[in-house]
Each structure stands twice: as C-alpha cells, then as structure tokens.
Short mmCIF file of N, CA and C in Angstrom, two decimals:
data_model
loop_
_atom_site.label_atom_id
_atom_site.label_comp_id
_atom_site.label_asym_id
_atom_site.label_seq_id
_atom_site.Cartn_x
_atom_site.Cartn_y
_atom_site.Cartn_z
N MET A 11 -36.99 69.17 -38.55
CA MET A 11 -35.64 69.55 -38.98
C MET A 11 -35.22 70.81 -38.21
N ALA A 12 -34.06 70.74 -37.59
CA ALA A 12 -33.56 71.86 -36.80
C ALA A 12 -33.08 72.97 -37.74
N SER A 13 -33.29 74.19 -37.29
CA SER A 13 -32.81 75.32 -38.07
C SER A 13 -31.29 75.36 -38.05
N GLU A 14 -30.73 76.11 -38.97
CA GLU A 14 -29.27 76.26 -39.02
C GLU A 14 -28.75 76.84 -37.71
N ALA A 15 -29.48 77.80 -37.16
CA ALA A 15 -29.06 78.42 -35.89
C ALA A 15 -29.03 77.38 -34.77
N LEU A 16 -30.05 76.51 -34.72
CA LEU A 16 -30.07 75.46 -33.69
C LEU A 16 -28.95 74.45 -33.88
N GLU A 17 -28.60 74.18 -35.12
CA GLU A 17 -27.47 73.29 -35.40
C GLU A 17 -26.17 73.88 -34.86
N VAL A 18 -25.98 75.18 -35.07
CA VAL A 18 -24.79 75.87 -34.55
C VAL A 18 -24.80 75.81 -33.02
N ILE A 19 -25.95 76.09 -32.42
CA ILE A 19 -26.05 76.07 -30.96
C ILE A 19 -25.75 74.69 -30.41
N GLU A 20 -26.30 73.65 -31.05
CA GLU A 20 -26.04 72.28 -30.58
C GLU A 20 -24.56 71.97 -30.61
N ARG A 21 -23.90 72.30 -31.69
CA ARG A 21 -22.45 72.04 -31.82
C ARG A 21 -21.67 72.86 -30.81
N GLN A 22 -21.99 74.14 -30.70
CA GLN A 22 -21.25 75.01 -29.79
C GLN A 22 -21.48 74.63 -28.33
N THR A 23 -22.64 74.09 -28.02
CA THR A 23 -22.90 73.61 -26.66
C THR A 23 -21.98 72.45 -26.34
N ALA A 24 -21.82 71.53 -27.31
CA ALA A 24 -20.92 70.40 -27.11
C ALA A 24 -19.48 70.88 -26.91
N VAL A 25 -19.06 71.85 -27.71
CA VAL A 25 -17.71 72.41 -27.58
C VAL A 25 -17.57 73.13 -26.24
N LEU A 26 -18.60 73.86 -25.82
CA LEU A 26 -18.56 74.56 -24.55
C LEU A 26 -18.35 73.60 -23.38
N VAL A 27 -19.09 72.50 -23.39
CA VAL A 27 -18.93 71.50 -22.34
C VAL A 27 -17.50 70.95 -22.34
N ARG A 28 -16.99 70.66 -23.52
CA ARG A 28 -15.60 70.18 -23.62
C ARG A 28 -14.64 71.23 -23.09
N ASN A 29 -14.87 72.49 -23.42
CA ASN A 29 -13.98 73.55 -22.95
C ASN A 29 -14.04 73.71 -21.43
N PHE A 30 -15.22 73.56 -20.84
CA PHE A 30 -15.33 73.61 -19.38
C PHE A 30 -14.49 72.50 -18.76
N GLU A 31 -14.56 71.31 -19.34
CA GLU A 31 -13.75 70.20 -18.84
C GLU A 31 -12.26 70.49 -19.01
N LEU A 32 -11.89 71.05 -20.14
CA LEU A 32 -10.49 71.42 -20.39
C LEU A 32 -10.01 72.44 -19.35
N LEU A 33 -10.80 73.48 -19.12
CA LEU A 33 -10.42 74.48 -18.13
C LEU A 33 -10.32 73.87 -16.74
N HIS A 34 -11.22 72.95 -16.44
CA HIS A 34 -11.20 72.28 -15.14
C HIS A 34 -9.91 71.48 -14.96
N ARG A 35 -9.50 70.77 -16.00
CA ARG A 35 -8.26 69.95 -15.91
C ARG A 35 -7.00 70.79 -15.90
N ARG A 36 -7.04 71.99 -16.47
CA ARG A 36 -5.84 72.82 -16.61
C ARG A 36 -5.62 73.78 -15.47
N THR A 37 -6.48 73.76 -14.49
CA THR A 37 -6.28 74.65 -13.34
C THR A 37 -6.28 73.83 -12.05
N ASP A 38 -5.72 74.40 -11.03
CA ASP A 38 -5.69 73.72 -9.73
C ASP A 38 -6.85 74.14 -8.85
N ILE A 39 -7.78 74.89 -9.40
CA ILE A 39 -8.88 75.44 -8.60
C ILE A 39 -9.74 74.34 -7.98
N HIS A 40 -9.86 73.22 -8.68
CA HIS A 40 -10.69 72.12 -8.16
C HIS A 40 -10.04 71.42 -6.97
N ASP A 41 -8.78 71.73 -6.70
CA ASP A 41 -8.12 71.15 -5.52
C ASP A 41 -8.69 71.71 -4.22
N ARG A 42 -9.22 72.93 -4.28
CA ARG A 42 -9.81 73.56 -3.08
C ARG A 42 -11.22 73.06 -2.83
N LEU A 43 -12.04 73.12 -3.87
CA LEU A 43 -13.42 72.65 -3.81
C LEU A 43 -13.73 72.04 -5.17
N ASP A 44 -14.39 70.88 -5.18
CA ASP A 44 -14.81 70.39 -6.48
C ASP A 44 -16.05 71.17 -6.92
N ARG A 45 -16.47 70.97 -8.15
CA ARG A 45 -17.59 71.76 -8.68
C ARG A 45 -18.87 71.57 -7.87
N ALA A 46 -19.12 70.35 -7.43
CA ALA A 46 -20.34 70.09 -6.65
C ALA A 46 -20.30 70.83 -5.32
N GLU A 47 -19.16 70.80 -4.64
CA GLU A 47 -19.02 71.51 -3.36
C GLU A 47 -19.17 73.01 -3.56
N TYR A 48 -18.53 73.52 -4.60
CA TYR A 48 -18.59 74.95 -4.88
C TYR A 48 -20.03 75.39 -5.12
N LEU A 49 -20.73 74.68 -5.98
CA LEU A 49 -22.09 75.08 -6.30
C LEU A 49 -23.02 74.93 -5.10
N LEU A 50 -22.82 73.90 -4.31
CA LEU A 50 -23.63 73.72 -3.11
C LEU A 50 -23.40 74.87 -2.13
N LEU A 51 -22.15 75.24 -1.93
CA LEU A 51 -21.85 76.36 -1.03
C LEU A 51 -22.37 77.69 -1.59
N ARG A 52 -22.24 77.90 -2.90
CA ARG A 52 -22.78 79.13 -3.51
C ARG A 52 -24.28 79.19 -3.31
N THR A 53 -24.95 78.06 -3.49
CA THR A 53 -26.40 78.00 -3.33
C THR A 53 -26.81 78.34 -1.90
N LEU A 54 -26.10 77.80 -0.92
CA LEU A 54 -26.40 78.10 0.48
C LEU A 54 -26.06 79.54 0.82
N ALA A 55 -24.96 80.05 0.27
CA ALA A 55 -24.57 81.44 0.54
C ALA A 55 -25.61 82.41 -0.02
N GLU A 56 -26.16 82.11 -1.18
CA GLU A 56 -27.12 83.00 -1.82
C GLU A 56 -28.54 82.79 -1.30
N GLY A 57 -28.90 81.54 -0.99
CA GLY A 57 -30.27 81.23 -0.62
C GLY A 57 -30.51 81.04 0.86
N GLY A 58 -29.44 81.01 1.64
CA GLY A 58 -29.57 80.78 3.07
C GLY A 58 -29.68 79.30 3.39
N PRO A 59 -29.70 78.96 4.67
CA PRO A 59 -29.79 77.56 5.08
C PRO A 59 -31.01 76.88 4.44
N MET A 60 -30.84 75.62 4.06
CA MET A 60 -31.90 74.85 3.41
C MET A 60 -31.90 73.43 3.92
N ASP A 61 -33.07 72.81 3.86
CA ASP A 61 -33.11 71.38 4.16
C ASP A 61 -32.61 70.62 2.92
N ILE A 62 -32.29 69.36 3.10
CA ILE A 62 -31.71 68.56 2.03
C ILE A 62 -32.62 68.52 0.81
N ASN A 63 -33.93 68.35 1.00
CA ASN A 63 -34.84 68.26 -0.14
C ASN A 63 -34.87 69.55 -0.94
N THR A 64 -34.88 70.69 -0.26
CA THR A 64 -34.88 71.98 -0.96
C THR A 64 -33.56 72.18 -1.68
N LEU A 65 -32.47 71.85 -1.03
CA LEU A 65 -31.15 71.97 -1.64
C LEU A 65 -31.05 71.08 -2.87
N ALA A 66 -31.51 69.84 -2.75
CA ALA A 66 -31.48 68.91 -3.88
C ALA A 66 -32.31 69.44 -5.04
N ALA A 67 -33.51 69.92 -4.76
CA ALA A 67 -34.38 70.44 -5.82
C ALA A 67 -33.76 71.66 -6.48
N THR A 68 -33.16 72.53 -5.69
CA THR A 68 -32.53 73.74 -6.23
C THR A 68 -31.39 73.39 -7.18
N LEU A 69 -30.64 72.35 -6.85
CA LEU A 69 -29.48 71.96 -7.64
C LEU A 69 -29.80 70.90 -8.70
N GLY A 70 -31.03 70.41 -8.71
CA GLY A 70 -31.40 69.39 -9.68
C GLY A 70 -30.82 68.03 -9.36
N LEU A 71 -30.69 67.74 -8.06
CA LEU A 71 -30.10 66.48 -7.61
C LEU A 71 -31.16 65.61 -6.95
N ASP A 72 -30.88 64.34 -6.89
CA ASP A 72 -31.67 63.43 -6.08
C ASP A 72 -31.33 63.74 -4.62
N PRO A 73 -32.32 63.70 -3.71
CA PRO A 73 -32.02 64.00 -2.30
C PRO A 73 -30.92 63.10 -1.71
N SER A 74 -30.83 61.86 -2.15
CA SER A 74 -29.78 60.98 -1.61
C SER A 74 -28.40 61.45 -2.07
N THR A 75 -28.30 61.95 -3.29
CA THR A 75 -27.03 62.49 -3.79
C THR A 75 -26.65 63.74 -3.01
N ALA A 76 -27.62 64.63 -2.83
CA ALA A 76 -27.35 65.84 -2.05
C ALA A 76 -26.95 65.47 -0.63
N GLY A 77 -27.62 64.47 -0.05
CA GLY A 77 -27.28 64.03 1.30
C GLY A 77 -25.86 63.51 1.40
N ARG A 78 -25.42 62.75 0.40
CA ARG A 78 -24.03 62.25 0.40
C ARG A 78 -23.04 63.41 0.27
N GLN A 79 -23.35 64.37 -0.60
CA GLN A 79 -22.46 65.52 -0.76
C GLN A 79 -22.37 66.30 0.55
N VAL A 80 -23.50 66.52 1.17
CA VAL A 80 -23.54 67.27 2.43
C VAL A 80 -22.76 66.51 3.50
N ALA A 81 -22.91 65.19 3.56
CA ALA A 81 -22.19 64.39 4.57
C ALA A 81 -20.68 64.56 4.41
N GLY A 82 -20.19 64.50 3.17
CA GLY A 82 -18.77 64.69 2.92
C GLY A 82 -18.31 66.09 3.28
N MET A 83 -19.13 67.07 2.96
CA MET A 83 -18.79 68.45 3.27
C MET A 83 -18.86 68.72 4.76
N ARG A 84 -19.78 68.06 5.44
CA ARG A 84 -19.86 68.20 6.90
C ARG A 84 -18.59 67.63 7.53
N ALA A 85 -18.13 66.48 7.03
CA ALA A 85 -16.89 65.88 7.54
C ALA A 85 -15.68 66.78 7.28
N ALA A 86 -15.73 67.53 6.19
CA ALA A 86 -14.63 68.44 5.85
C ALA A 86 -14.76 69.79 6.55
N GLY A 87 -15.82 69.99 7.32
CA GLY A 87 -16.02 71.24 8.04
C GLY A 87 -16.54 72.38 7.19
N GLN A 88 -17.10 72.08 6.01
CA GLN A 88 -17.59 73.12 5.11
C GLN A 88 -19.04 73.50 5.38
N VAL A 89 -19.81 72.56 5.93
CA VAL A 89 -21.21 72.83 6.27
C VAL A 89 -21.52 72.21 7.63
N GLU A 90 -22.59 72.70 8.22
CA GLU A 90 -23.14 72.13 9.44
C GLU A 90 -24.58 71.76 9.15
N SER A 91 -25.09 70.81 9.87
CA SER A 91 -26.51 70.49 9.73
C SER A 91 -27.10 70.26 11.10
N ALA A 92 -28.36 70.62 11.21
CA ALA A 92 -29.07 70.48 12.48
C ALA A 92 -30.54 70.22 12.16
N PRO A 93 -31.22 69.57 13.07
CA PRO A 93 -32.66 69.35 12.84
C PRO A 93 -33.39 70.69 12.74
N ALA A 94 -34.38 70.73 11.86
CA ALA A 94 -35.20 71.94 11.71
C ALA A 94 -36.03 72.14 12.97
N ALA A 95 -36.17 73.38 13.38
CA ALA A 95 -36.93 73.68 14.60
C ALA A 95 -38.39 73.25 14.48
N GLU A 96 -38.98 73.44 13.29
CA GLU A 96 -40.40 73.15 13.13
C GLU A 96 -40.69 71.68 12.83
N ASP A 97 -39.67 70.93 12.40
CA ASP A 97 -39.85 69.51 12.09
C ASP A 97 -38.50 68.83 12.27
N ARG A 98 -38.31 68.21 13.41
CA ARG A 98 -37.00 67.65 13.77
C ARG A 98 -36.59 66.50 12.86
N ARG A 99 -37.48 66.01 12.02
CA ARG A 99 -37.12 64.96 11.06
C ARG A 99 -36.33 65.53 9.89
N ARG A 100 -36.51 66.83 9.62
CA ARG A 100 -35.79 67.50 8.54
C ARG A 100 -34.46 68.02 9.05
N CYS A 101 -33.47 67.99 8.18
CA CYS A 101 -32.13 68.45 8.51
C CYS A 101 -31.86 69.73 7.72
N VAL A 102 -31.50 70.80 8.40
CA VAL A 102 -31.20 72.08 7.75
C VAL A 102 -29.68 72.21 7.64
N VAL A 103 -29.22 72.53 6.44
CA VAL A 103 -27.79 72.64 6.14
C VAL A 103 -27.40 74.11 6.08
N THR A 104 -26.31 74.44 6.76
CA THR A 104 -25.80 75.81 6.83
C THR A 104 -24.31 75.78 6.50
N PRO A 105 -23.83 76.69 5.68
CA PRO A 105 -22.39 76.73 5.42
C PRO A 105 -21.64 77.23 6.65
N THR A 106 -20.46 76.68 6.88
CA THR A 106 -19.61 77.18 7.97
C THR A 106 -18.82 78.39 7.46
N GLU A 107 -18.23 79.12 8.38
CA GLU A 107 -17.37 80.24 7.99
C GLU A 107 -16.22 79.74 7.11
N ASP A 108 -15.65 78.59 7.47
CA ASP A 108 -14.57 78.02 6.66
C ASP A 108 -15.06 77.65 5.27
N GLY A 109 -16.25 77.05 5.19
CA GLY A 109 -16.81 76.71 3.89
C GLY A 109 -17.05 77.94 3.03
N LEU A 110 -17.56 78.99 3.65
CA LEU A 110 -17.79 80.24 2.92
C LEU A 110 -16.47 80.87 2.47
N ARG A 111 -15.45 80.80 3.32
CA ARG A 111 -14.13 81.33 2.93
C ARG A 111 -13.57 80.56 1.73
N GLN A 112 -13.68 79.24 1.78
CA GLN A 112 -13.21 78.42 0.66
C GLN A 112 -13.97 78.75 -0.62
N MET A 113 -15.29 78.85 -0.51
CA MET A 113 -16.12 79.16 -1.67
C MET A 113 -15.77 80.52 -2.24
N GLU A 114 -15.57 81.50 -1.38
CA GLU A 114 -15.24 82.84 -1.83
C GLU A 114 -13.86 82.88 -2.51
N ALA A 115 -12.91 82.12 -1.98
CA ALA A 115 -11.59 82.06 -2.62
C ALA A 115 -11.70 81.45 -4.01
N VAL A 116 -12.49 80.41 -4.16
CA VAL A 116 -12.68 79.78 -5.47
C VAL A 116 -13.44 80.73 -6.40
N ARG A 117 -14.45 81.41 -5.88
CA ARG A 117 -15.21 82.35 -6.69
C ARG A 117 -14.31 83.46 -7.24
N ARG A 118 -13.46 84.01 -6.36
CA ARG A 118 -12.53 85.06 -6.80
C ARG A 118 -11.57 84.53 -7.87
N ARG A 119 -11.05 83.34 -7.66
CA ARG A 119 -10.12 82.75 -8.63
C ARG A 119 -10.82 82.48 -9.96
N ARG A 120 -12.03 81.95 -9.91
CA ARG A 120 -12.78 81.70 -11.14
C ARG A 120 -13.03 83.01 -11.87
N ALA A 121 -13.44 84.05 -11.13
CA ALA A 121 -13.69 85.35 -11.74
C ALA A 121 -12.42 85.91 -12.37
N GLN A 122 -11.29 85.75 -11.69
CA GLN A 122 -10.02 86.21 -12.23
C GLN A 122 -9.68 85.46 -13.51
N ASP A 123 -9.81 84.15 -13.50
CA ASP A 123 -9.50 83.35 -14.68
C ASP A 123 -10.41 83.71 -15.85
N ILE A 124 -11.70 83.88 -15.58
CA ILE A 124 -12.63 84.27 -16.63
C ILE A 124 -12.28 85.67 -17.14
N GLY A 125 -11.94 86.56 -16.23
CA GLY A 125 -11.54 87.91 -16.62
C GLY A 125 -10.33 87.91 -17.53
N GLU A 126 -9.36 87.07 -17.22
CA GLU A 126 -8.16 86.98 -18.07
C GLU A 126 -8.50 86.38 -19.43
N LEU A 127 -9.34 85.37 -19.43
CA LEU A 127 -9.73 84.71 -20.68
C LEU A 127 -10.49 85.66 -21.60
N LEU A 128 -11.31 86.52 -21.01
CA LEU A 128 -12.15 87.42 -21.80
C LEU A 128 -11.65 88.87 -21.75
N ALA A 129 -10.37 89.06 -21.48
CA ALA A 129 -9.81 90.40 -21.29
C ALA A 129 -10.00 91.31 -22.50
N ASP A 130 -10.05 90.75 -23.69
CA ASP A 130 -10.18 91.60 -24.88
C ASP A 130 -11.64 91.81 -25.32
N TRP A 131 -12.58 91.35 -24.50
CA TRP A 131 -14.00 91.58 -24.78
C TRP A 131 -14.40 92.93 -24.18
N ASN A 132 -15.28 93.65 -24.88
CA ASN A 132 -15.75 94.91 -24.30
C ASN A 132 -16.92 94.63 -23.34
N GLU A 133 -17.30 95.66 -22.61
CA GLU A 133 -18.33 95.50 -21.57
C GLU A 133 -19.66 95.04 -22.15
N ASP A 134 -20.03 95.54 -23.32
CA ASP A 134 -21.28 95.10 -23.95
C ASP A 134 -21.24 93.62 -24.30
N GLU A 135 -20.12 93.15 -24.81
CA GLU A 135 -20.00 91.72 -25.13
C GLU A 135 -20.09 90.86 -23.87
N LEU A 136 -19.46 91.32 -22.80
CA LEU A 136 -19.52 90.58 -21.53
C LEU A 136 -20.96 90.53 -21.00
N ARG A 137 -21.64 91.67 -21.05
CA ARG A 137 -23.04 91.72 -20.59
C ARG A 137 -23.92 90.79 -21.44
N THR A 138 -23.70 90.80 -22.74
CA THR A 138 -24.49 89.95 -23.64
C THR A 138 -24.26 88.48 -23.34
N LEU A 139 -23.00 88.10 -23.17
CA LEU A 139 -22.71 86.70 -22.85
C LEU A 139 -23.35 86.31 -21.53
N GLY A 140 -23.24 87.16 -20.53
CA GLY A 140 -23.87 86.89 -19.24
C GLY A 140 -25.37 86.75 -19.37
N ALA A 141 -26.00 87.62 -20.14
CA ALA A 141 -27.45 87.58 -20.31
C ALA A 141 -27.87 86.32 -21.06
N VAL A 142 -27.12 85.93 -22.06
CA VAL A 142 -27.46 84.72 -22.82
C VAL A 142 -27.27 83.48 -21.97
N PHE A 143 -26.17 83.40 -21.22
CA PHE A 143 -25.99 82.27 -20.30
C PHE A 143 -27.13 82.21 -19.28
N ASP A 144 -27.50 83.37 -18.73
CA ASP A 144 -28.58 83.43 -17.75
C ASP A 144 -29.89 82.92 -18.36
N LYS A 145 -30.20 83.37 -19.56
CA LYS A 145 -31.43 82.95 -20.22
C LYS A 145 -31.41 81.45 -20.50
N TYR A 146 -30.28 80.94 -20.97
CA TYR A 146 -30.15 79.51 -21.23
C TYR A 146 -30.32 78.71 -19.94
N ASN A 147 -29.65 79.12 -18.87
CA ASN A 147 -29.75 78.40 -17.60
C ASN A 147 -31.16 78.46 -17.04
N ARG A 148 -31.86 79.57 -17.23
CA ARG A 148 -33.25 79.67 -16.78
C ARG A 148 -34.15 78.73 -17.58
N ALA A 149 -33.87 78.59 -18.88
CA ALA A 149 -34.66 77.66 -19.71
C ALA A 149 -34.44 76.22 -19.26
N VAL A 150 -33.20 75.87 -18.96
CA VAL A 150 -32.91 74.53 -18.46
C VAL A 150 -33.62 74.31 -17.13
N ALA A 151 -33.52 75.28 -16.22
CA ALA A 151 -34.18 75.15 -14.92
C ALA A 151 -35.69 75.03 -15.08
N ALA A 152 -36.27 75.82 -15.96
CA ALA A 152 -37.72 75.76 -16.16
C ALA A 152 -38.15 74.39 -16.68
N ARG A 153 -37.36 73.82 -17.52
CA ARG A 153 -37.73 72.52 -18.08
C ARG A 153 -37.45 71.37 -17.11
N TYR A 154 -36.29 71.39 -16.46
CA TYR A 154 -35.86 70.21 -15.71
C TYR A 154 -35.86 70.35 -14.20
N LEU A 155 -35.92 71.57 -13.68
CA LEU A 155 -35.89 71.74 -12.23
C LEU A 155 -37.23 72.20 -11.67
N THR A 156 -37.76 73.29 -12.20
CA THR A 156 -38.98 73.84 -11.63
C THR A 156 -40.24 73.29 -12.27
N GLY A 157 -40.10 72.72 -13.46
CA GLY A 157 -41.27 72.17 -14.14
C GLY A 157 -42.21 73.23 -14.67
N SER A 158 -41.76 74.46 -14.78
CA SER A 158 -42.64 75.53 -15.24
C SER A 158 -42.74 75.61 -16.75
N ASP A 159 -41.93 74.83 -17.47
CA ASP A 159 -41.99 74.81 -18.93
C ASP A 159 -43.10 73.85 -19.33
N THR A 160 -44.10 74.35 -20.00
CA THR A 160 -45.22 73.51 -20.41
C THR A 160 -45.17 73.15 -21.88
N SER A 161 -44.07 73.48 -22.57
CA SER A 161 -43.99 73.19 -24.00
C SER A 161 -43.80 71.70 -24.27
N GLU A 162 -43.35 70.95 -23.31
CA GLU A 162 -43.15 69.51 -23.50
C GLU A 162 -43.50 68.80 -22.20
N PRO A 163 -44.22 67.70 -22.28
CA PRO A 163 -44.54 66.98 -21.04
C PRO A 163 -43.27 66.54 -20.34
N ARG A 164 -43.29 66.63 -19.01
CA ARG A 164 -42.13 66.21 -18.23
C ARG A 164 -42.05 64.70 -18.24
N ARG A 165 -40.84 64.20 -18.43
CA ARG A 165 -40.58 62.76 -18.41
C ARG A 165 -39.79 62.44 -17.17
N PRO A 166 -39.87 61.19 -16.71
CA PRO A 166 -39.02 60.82 -15.57
C PRO A 166 -37.55 61.07 -15.92
N ALA A 167 -36.76 61.40 -14.91
CA ALA A 167 -35.35 61.74 -15.12
C ALA A 167 -34.61 60.65 -15.87
N SER A 168 -34.93 59.40 -15.63
CA SER A 168 -34.21 58.30 -16.28
C SER A 168 -34.47 58.26 -17.78
N ARG A 169 -35.54 58.92 -18.26
CA ARG A 169 -35.87 58.89 -19.67
C ARG A 169 -35.49 60.17 -20.39
N ARG A 170 -35.10 61.19 -19.66
CA ARG A 170 -34.73 62.46 -20.30
C ARG A 170 -33.47 62.27 -21.10
N ARG A 171 -33.41 63.01 -22.17
CA ARG A 171 -32.21 62.93 -23.01
C ARG A 171 -31.35 64.14 -22.80
#
C-alpha cells in the first residue's frame, strides 16, 4: 500500500505531465525545435560530440531512434556527423553553430517563460523546486538509464511500466 505522500506524488506527476503538454501546445517555441531536437542539442552542447550509441544511452533512446533524429537534424543543418578517428565504423555527432544558436534561443525563451510563470516564487522556493526536480530526474536515470539502481531488478524496456 502506497503512503499518502506517494499517492500525492503519483497524482501530481500525472498533472505535471499534462501541464507540460499544455504549455507545449500553448507556445510557439516548438516551432523552432521540437523537444527531441532541443534535448539532443543540449546534450551535445553540455557533453561534447558523441557517437550515436553514447548519445542514445545518455537520452534513454534506442540507437535506431537516435540515428533517425540525428539524420533529420543533419538534413536541417543542426548537427554534423563524421566517422570517429579511432573507429571509422562509429559516427560522431557534433552540433553546428546554427544548431547551437537555435538551441540557445529556445533555452532563453524557455527560461523566460518559466521565469514569468514562477515570478511570485522566492529564491528559496525556486532552488527547492530545482533540487527536487534534479533528484527525481537522477532517480529516473539511475533506474532506467544507467542501471545503477539496485533496489529492483532491471526489466527489458518493453516490460517496464
């Protein structure tokens, strides 16, 4: 039986996801970059050039999905790819200057929108929300991306709930 606190968290998580979708539909920000493109570019900007497998693992994607996203972004001029120097079978993906400019414009707009939405929050509340989101995202990554969570056996992706 879940605790009352976990029941609140489960419900609020569902509402949060719905609110993210609502915010996505109510802004034109996705016209510049969709969420997948934005996150892929942010990942490359923060982590440096990566091969498809590393990029896929970092984002929790199947390598074929990451490859399709990269192919579309390469066609749009947002990323470049080249064979890795140490293993020409691997393809290393690098953001282009245009891709980085687009990502930065979206990042600034997202930050502005979030700032306006949370304008009446004090700095401590903002720090707390950021820390809680960070902790939650790290828990998800530990369980489903890095496999470092040993509290539950890992199941194949098709069986995860």
